[in-house]
Coordinates of C-alpha atoms and ligand atoms in Angstrom, one line a residue:
X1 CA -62.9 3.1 1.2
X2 CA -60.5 3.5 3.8
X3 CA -59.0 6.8 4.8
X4 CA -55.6 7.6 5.9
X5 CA -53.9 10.2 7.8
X6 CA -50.3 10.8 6.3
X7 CA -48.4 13.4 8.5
X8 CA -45.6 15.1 6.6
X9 CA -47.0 13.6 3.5
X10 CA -45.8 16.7 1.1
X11 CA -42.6 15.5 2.1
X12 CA -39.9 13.2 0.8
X13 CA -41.0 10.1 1.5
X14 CA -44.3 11.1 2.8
X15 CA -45.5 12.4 -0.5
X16 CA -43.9 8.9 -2.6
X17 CA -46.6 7.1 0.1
X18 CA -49.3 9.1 -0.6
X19 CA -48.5 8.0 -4.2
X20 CA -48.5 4.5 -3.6
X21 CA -51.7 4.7 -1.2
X22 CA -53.9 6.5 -3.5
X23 CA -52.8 4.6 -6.3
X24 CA -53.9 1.6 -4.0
X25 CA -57.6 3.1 -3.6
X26 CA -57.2 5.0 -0.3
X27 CA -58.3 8.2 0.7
X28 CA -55.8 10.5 2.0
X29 CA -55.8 13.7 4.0
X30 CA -52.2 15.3 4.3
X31 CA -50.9 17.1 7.4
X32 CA -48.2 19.0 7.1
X33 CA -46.7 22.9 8.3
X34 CA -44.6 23.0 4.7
X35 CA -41.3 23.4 6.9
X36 CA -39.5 21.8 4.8
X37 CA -41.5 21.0 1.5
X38 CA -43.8 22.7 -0.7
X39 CA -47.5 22.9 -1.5
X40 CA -46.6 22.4 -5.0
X41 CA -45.7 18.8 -4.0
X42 CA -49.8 18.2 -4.1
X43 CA -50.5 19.1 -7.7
X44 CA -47.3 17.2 -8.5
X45 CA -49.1 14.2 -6.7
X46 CA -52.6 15.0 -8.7
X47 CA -50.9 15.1 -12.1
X48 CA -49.5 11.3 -11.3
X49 CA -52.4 9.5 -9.7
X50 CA -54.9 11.7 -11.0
X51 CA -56.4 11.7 -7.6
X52 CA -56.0 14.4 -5.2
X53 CA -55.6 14.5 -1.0
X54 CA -57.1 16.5 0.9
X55 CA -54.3 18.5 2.2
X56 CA -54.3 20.5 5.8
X57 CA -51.7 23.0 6.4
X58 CA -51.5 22.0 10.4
X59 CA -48.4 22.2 12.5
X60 CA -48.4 19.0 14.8
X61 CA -47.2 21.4 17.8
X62 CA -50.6 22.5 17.5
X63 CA -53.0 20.6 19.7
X64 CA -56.1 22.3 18.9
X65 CA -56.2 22.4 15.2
X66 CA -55.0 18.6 15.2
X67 CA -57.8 18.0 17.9
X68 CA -60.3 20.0 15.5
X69 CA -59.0 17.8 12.5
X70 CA -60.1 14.6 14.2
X71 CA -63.3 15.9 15.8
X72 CA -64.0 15.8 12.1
X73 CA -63.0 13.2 10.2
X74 CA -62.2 9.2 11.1
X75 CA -58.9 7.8 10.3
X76 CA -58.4 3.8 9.8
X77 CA -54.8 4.4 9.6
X78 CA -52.1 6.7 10.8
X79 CA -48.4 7.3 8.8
X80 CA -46.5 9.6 10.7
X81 CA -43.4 11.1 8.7
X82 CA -43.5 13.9 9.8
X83 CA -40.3 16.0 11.8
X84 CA -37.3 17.5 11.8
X85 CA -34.5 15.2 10.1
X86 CA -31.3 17.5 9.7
X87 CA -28.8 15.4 12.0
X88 CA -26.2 18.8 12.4
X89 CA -28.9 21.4 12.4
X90 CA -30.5 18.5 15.8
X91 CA -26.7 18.7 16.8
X92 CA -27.1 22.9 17.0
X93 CA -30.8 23.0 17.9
X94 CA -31.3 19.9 20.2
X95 CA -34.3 21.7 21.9
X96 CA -35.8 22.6 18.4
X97 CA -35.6 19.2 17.8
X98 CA -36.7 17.6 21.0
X99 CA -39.5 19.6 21.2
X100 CA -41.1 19.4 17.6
X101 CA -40.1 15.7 17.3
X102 CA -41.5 14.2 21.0
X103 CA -44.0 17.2 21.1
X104 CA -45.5 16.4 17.6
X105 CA -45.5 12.5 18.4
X106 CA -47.3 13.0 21.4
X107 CA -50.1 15.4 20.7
X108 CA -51.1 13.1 17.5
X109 CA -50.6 9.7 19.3
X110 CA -53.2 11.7 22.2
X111 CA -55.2 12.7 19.4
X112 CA -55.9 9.3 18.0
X113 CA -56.6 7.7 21.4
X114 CA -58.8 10.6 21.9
X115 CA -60.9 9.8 19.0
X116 CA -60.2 6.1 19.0
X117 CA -58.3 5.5 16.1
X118 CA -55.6 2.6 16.9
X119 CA -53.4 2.1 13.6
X120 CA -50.0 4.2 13.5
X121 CA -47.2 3.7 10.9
X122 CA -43.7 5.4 12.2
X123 CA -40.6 6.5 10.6
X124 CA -38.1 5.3 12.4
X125 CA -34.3 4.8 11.5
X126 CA -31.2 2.7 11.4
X127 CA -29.8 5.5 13.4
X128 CA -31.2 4.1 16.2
X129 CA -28.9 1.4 16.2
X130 CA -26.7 3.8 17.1
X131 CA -22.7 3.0 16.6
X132 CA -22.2 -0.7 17.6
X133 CA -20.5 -2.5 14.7
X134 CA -22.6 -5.2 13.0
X135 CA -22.5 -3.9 10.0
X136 CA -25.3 -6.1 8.9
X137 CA -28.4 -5.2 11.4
X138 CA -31.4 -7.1 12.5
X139 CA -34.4 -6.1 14.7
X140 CA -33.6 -7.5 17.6
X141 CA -30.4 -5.7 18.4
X142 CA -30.2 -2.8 21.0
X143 CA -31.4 0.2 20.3
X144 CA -30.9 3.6 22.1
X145 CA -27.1 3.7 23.1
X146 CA -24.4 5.3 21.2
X147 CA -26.8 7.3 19.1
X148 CA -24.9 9.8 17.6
X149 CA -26.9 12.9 17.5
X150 CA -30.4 14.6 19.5
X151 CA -32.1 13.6 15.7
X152 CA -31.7 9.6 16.5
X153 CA -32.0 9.6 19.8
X154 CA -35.8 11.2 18.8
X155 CA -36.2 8.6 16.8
X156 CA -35.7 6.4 19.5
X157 CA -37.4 8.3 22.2
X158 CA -40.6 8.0 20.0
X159 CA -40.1 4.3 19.5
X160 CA -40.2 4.3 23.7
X161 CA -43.1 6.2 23.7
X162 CA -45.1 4.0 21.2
X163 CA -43.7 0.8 23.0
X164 CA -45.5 2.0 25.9
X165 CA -48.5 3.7 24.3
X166 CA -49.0 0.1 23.3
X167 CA -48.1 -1.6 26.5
X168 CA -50.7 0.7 28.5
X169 CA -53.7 0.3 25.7
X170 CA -54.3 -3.2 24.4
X171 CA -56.1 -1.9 21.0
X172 CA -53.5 0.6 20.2
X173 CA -51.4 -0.5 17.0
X174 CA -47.9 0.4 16.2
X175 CA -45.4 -0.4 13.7
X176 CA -42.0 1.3 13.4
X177 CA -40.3 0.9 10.3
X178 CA -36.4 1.6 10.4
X179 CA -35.5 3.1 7.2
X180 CA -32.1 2.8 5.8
X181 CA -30.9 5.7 3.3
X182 CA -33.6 6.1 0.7
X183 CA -32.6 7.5 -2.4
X184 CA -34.4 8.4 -5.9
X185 CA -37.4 9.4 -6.8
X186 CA -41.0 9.1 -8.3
X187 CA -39.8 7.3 -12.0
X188 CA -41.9 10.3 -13.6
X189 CA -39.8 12.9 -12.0
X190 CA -42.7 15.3 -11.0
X191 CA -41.9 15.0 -7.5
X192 CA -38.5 14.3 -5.2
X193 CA -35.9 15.2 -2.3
X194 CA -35.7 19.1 -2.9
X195 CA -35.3 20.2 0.8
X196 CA -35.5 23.6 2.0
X197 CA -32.2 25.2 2.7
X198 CA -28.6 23.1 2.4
X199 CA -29.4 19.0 2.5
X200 CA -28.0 16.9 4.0
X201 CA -28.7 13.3 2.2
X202 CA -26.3 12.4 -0.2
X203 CA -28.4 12.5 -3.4
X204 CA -29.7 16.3 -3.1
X205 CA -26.2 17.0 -2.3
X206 CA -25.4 15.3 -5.5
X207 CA -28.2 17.3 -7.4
X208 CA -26.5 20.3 -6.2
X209 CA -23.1 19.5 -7.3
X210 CA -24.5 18.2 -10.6
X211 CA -26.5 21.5 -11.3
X212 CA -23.3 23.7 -10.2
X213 CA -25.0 25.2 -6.9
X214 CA -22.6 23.0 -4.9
X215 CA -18.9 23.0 -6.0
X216 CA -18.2 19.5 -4.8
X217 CA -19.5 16.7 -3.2
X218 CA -17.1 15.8 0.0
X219 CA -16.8 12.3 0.5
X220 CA -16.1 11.9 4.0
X221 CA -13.8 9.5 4.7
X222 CA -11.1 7.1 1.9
X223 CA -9.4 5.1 4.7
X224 CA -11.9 3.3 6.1
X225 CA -11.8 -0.8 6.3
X226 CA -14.2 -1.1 3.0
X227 CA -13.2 -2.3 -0.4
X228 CA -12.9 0.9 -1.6
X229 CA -12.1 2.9 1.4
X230 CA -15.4 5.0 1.6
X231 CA -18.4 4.1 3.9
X232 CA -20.6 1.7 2.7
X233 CA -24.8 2.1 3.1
X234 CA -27.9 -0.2 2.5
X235 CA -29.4 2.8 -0.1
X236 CA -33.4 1.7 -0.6
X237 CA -35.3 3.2 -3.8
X238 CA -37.8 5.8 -2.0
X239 CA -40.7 4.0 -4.3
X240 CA -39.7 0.5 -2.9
X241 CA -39.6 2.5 0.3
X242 CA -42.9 3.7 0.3
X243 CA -44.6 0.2 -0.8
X244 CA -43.4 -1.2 2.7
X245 CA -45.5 1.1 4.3
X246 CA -48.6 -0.2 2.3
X247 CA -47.4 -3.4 3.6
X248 CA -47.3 -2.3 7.0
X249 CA -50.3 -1.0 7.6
X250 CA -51.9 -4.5 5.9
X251 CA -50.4 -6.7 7.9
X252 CA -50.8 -4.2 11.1
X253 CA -51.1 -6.5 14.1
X254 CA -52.2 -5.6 18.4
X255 CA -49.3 -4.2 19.9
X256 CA -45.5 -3.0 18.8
X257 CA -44.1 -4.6 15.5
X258 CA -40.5 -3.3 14.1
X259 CA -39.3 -3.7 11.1
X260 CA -36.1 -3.0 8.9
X261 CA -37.0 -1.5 5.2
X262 CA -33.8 -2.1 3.5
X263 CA -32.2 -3.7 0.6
X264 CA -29.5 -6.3 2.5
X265 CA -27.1 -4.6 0.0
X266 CA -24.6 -2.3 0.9
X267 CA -23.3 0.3 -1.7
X268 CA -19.9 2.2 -1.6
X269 CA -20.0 6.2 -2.2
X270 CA -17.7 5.8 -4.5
X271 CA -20.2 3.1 -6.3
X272 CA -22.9 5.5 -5.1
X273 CA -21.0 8.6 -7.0
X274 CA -19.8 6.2 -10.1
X275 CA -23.9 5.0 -11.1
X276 CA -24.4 8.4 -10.9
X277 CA -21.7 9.2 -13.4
X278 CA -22.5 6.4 -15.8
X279 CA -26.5 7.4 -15.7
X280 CA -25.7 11.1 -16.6
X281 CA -22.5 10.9 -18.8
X282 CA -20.3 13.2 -16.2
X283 CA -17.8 13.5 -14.2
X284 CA -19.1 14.4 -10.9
X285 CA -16.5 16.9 -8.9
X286 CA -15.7 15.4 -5.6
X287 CA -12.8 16.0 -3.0
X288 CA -12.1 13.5 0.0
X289 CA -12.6 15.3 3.5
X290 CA -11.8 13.8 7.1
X291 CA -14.1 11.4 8.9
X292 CA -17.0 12.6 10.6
X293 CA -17.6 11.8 13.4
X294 CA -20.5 9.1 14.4
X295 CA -20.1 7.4 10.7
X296 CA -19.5 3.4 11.0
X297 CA -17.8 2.0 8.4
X298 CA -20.5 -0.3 7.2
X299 CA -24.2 -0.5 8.0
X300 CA -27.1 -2.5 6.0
X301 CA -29.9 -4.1 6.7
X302 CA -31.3 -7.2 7.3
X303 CA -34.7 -7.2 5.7
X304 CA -36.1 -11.1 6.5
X305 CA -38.6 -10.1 8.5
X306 CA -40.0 -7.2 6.8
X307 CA -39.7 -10.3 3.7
X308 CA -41.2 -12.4 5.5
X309 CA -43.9 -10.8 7.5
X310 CA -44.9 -8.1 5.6
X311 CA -44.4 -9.9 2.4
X312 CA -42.5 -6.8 0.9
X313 CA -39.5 -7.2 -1.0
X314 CA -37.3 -4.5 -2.9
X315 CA -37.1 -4.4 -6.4
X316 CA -35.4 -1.1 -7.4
X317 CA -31.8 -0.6 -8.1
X318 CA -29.6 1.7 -7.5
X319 CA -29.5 2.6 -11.5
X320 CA -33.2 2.8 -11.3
X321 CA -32.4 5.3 -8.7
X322 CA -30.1 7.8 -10.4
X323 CA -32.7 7.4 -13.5
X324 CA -35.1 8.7 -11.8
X325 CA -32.9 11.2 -10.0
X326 CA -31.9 12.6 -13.3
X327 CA -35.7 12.7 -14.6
X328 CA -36.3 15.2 -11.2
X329 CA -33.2 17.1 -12.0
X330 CA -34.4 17.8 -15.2
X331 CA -38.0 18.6 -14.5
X332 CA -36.6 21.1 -11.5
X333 CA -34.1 23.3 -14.3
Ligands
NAD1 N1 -34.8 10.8 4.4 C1 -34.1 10.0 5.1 O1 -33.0 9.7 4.9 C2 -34.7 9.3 6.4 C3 -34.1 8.2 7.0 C4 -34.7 7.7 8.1 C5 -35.8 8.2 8.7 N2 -36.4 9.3 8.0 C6 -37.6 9.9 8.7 O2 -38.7 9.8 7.7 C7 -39.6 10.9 7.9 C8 -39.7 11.6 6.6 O3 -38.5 12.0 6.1 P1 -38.3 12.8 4.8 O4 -37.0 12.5 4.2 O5 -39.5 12.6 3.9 O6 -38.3 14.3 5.4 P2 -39.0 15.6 4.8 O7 -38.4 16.7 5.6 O8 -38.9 15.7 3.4 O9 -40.5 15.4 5.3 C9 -40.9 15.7 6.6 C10 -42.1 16.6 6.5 O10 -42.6 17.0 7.8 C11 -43.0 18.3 7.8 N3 -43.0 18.8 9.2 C12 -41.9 19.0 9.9 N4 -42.2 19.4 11.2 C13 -43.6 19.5 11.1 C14 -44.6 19.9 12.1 N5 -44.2 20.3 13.4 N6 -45.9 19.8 11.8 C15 -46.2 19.4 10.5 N7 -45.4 19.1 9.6 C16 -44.1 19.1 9.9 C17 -42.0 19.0 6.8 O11 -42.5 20.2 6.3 C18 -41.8 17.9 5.8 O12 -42.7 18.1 4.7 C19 -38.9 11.8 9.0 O13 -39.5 11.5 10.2 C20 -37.5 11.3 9.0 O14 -36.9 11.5 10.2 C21 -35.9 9.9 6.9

């Protein structure tokens, strides 16, 4: 049986792979410093699969329990969610978020290539596109200028550093997977996005609003050059989300591979806000607000290659999102 490291795995979409990979037949040991999820998450994931990780309450910053971890146990694989993802909070705390992001990557990347493990899955981001205007984005485009905020330019910091992790030993393995916005949840609604402190995706702000702890959702922006007015977004079921890392790490190949996990569809907040309305029966309270800055207009995916090469398509909609989303909000009251 193969075993798998999954840092951050009690988190968002860390915990929706483990999911996925123990359902597949993998073992899985958990890393995480419950920052900003909860050890709850792992009976959640046990009453699903009826399998349970082995979970290890390590902080990455801390090279000696993560060198201890690996003295003792072999990993085939590496999935490496695990970070600080608040763009404002990176905007306040760049330090904070310099040092646990890079820090954090480079202790476990050392850490593997001390032991001799070669296989790591990243979560990278659109953001690292930063703010040219495509709107529709394929791999090959720059990276790295224009990033709006010290939480991208992490992102792509740590896609340098694996690109020459790679370059400077020929068995070392990396894919980076560029997320778009994933939404929903696990269909039973055990588990889900219930950060710690105020979110900042759209969907637990949603949640908020829906349960009355948020007065309104702001919709940031009605004048934009959309159809409707409001920023349009490739939004990816986290489920359909979590399968292209399964795919990933089965068609892992020698060197760097990148890959967009998208849906080639964009969705409108408005449309976002209206699915949501039709799959709960209410009115959802929302005011316009200014622009923020750093927002393009329009940004999806291009998912041929991940189509192609991985062989990993989505099939999730955003109804089977706000389903789901309702199923977690009613499991959480
Ligand atoms: N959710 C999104 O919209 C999105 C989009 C693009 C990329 N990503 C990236 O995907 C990854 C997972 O995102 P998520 O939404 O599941 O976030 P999350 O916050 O739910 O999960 C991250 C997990 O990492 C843990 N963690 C943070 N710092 C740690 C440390 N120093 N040591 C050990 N554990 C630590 C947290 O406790 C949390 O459980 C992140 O790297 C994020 O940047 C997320």
């Amino acid at each position: 049986m193969q075993k798998v490291l999954v840092t951050g795995g009690t988190g968002y979409i860390g915990s929706h792979t483990v999911i996925e990979l123990l359902n597949s037949g993998y073992e899985v040991d958990i890393i995480d410093n419950l920052s900003n999820s909860k050890a709850e998450t792992i009976a959640a994931i046990e009453a699903i699969t009826k399998k349970r990780p082995t979970f290890h309450n390590i902080d990455l910053l801390n090279r000696e329990s993560l060198t201890e971890l690996f003295d003792n146990n072999h990993y085939d694989f590496v999935l490496h969610f695990a970070g600080l993802k608040a763009v404002g909070e990176s905007v306040e705390k760049p330090l904070l978020y310099y040092r646990t992001n890079l820090d954090s990557a480079i202790n476990l990347v050392e850490a593997m290539l001390a032991h001799g493990i070669n296989n790591i899955v990243f979560s990278s981001s659109a953001t690292v596109y930063g703010r040219q205007y495509s709107p529709e984005y394929v791999e090959t485009m720059q990276v790295g200028s224009g990033i709006a905020n010290p939480y991208g330019r992490t992102k792509y910091m740590i896609e340098e550093i694996l690109k020459d992790t790679c370059a400077a030993n020929p068995d070392f393995s990396a894919t980076i997977l560029r997320y778009f916005n994933p939404i929903g949840n696990h269909p039973s609604g055990l588990i889900g996005e219930n950060p710690n402190g105020i979110p900042n995706n759209i969907m637990p702000v949603i949640m908020r609003v829906a349960t009355g702890q948020i007065k309104e959702l702001n919709v940031y922006g009605n004048d934009y050059d959309t159809p409707d007015g409001t920023c349009r977004r490739d939004y990816i079921h986290v489920v359909d989300l979590a399968k292209g890392h399964l795919a990933a790490m089965q068609h892992i190949k020698p060197g760097v591979s990148v890959y967009n996990l998208g849906t080639g569809k964009p969705t409108s907040v408005l449309e976002l806000l209206a699915a949501f309305e039709s799959a709960s029966g209410h009115e959802l309270p929302h005011v316009f607000a200014p622009r923020r800055s750093g927002d393009v207009a329009e940004m999806w995916a291009n998912p041929s290659l991940a189509n192609q090469e991985l062989n990993w398509h989505t099939n999730l909609t955003i109804a089977d999102a706000m389903r789901d989303t309702l199923k977690f909000l009613e499991s959480q009251r």
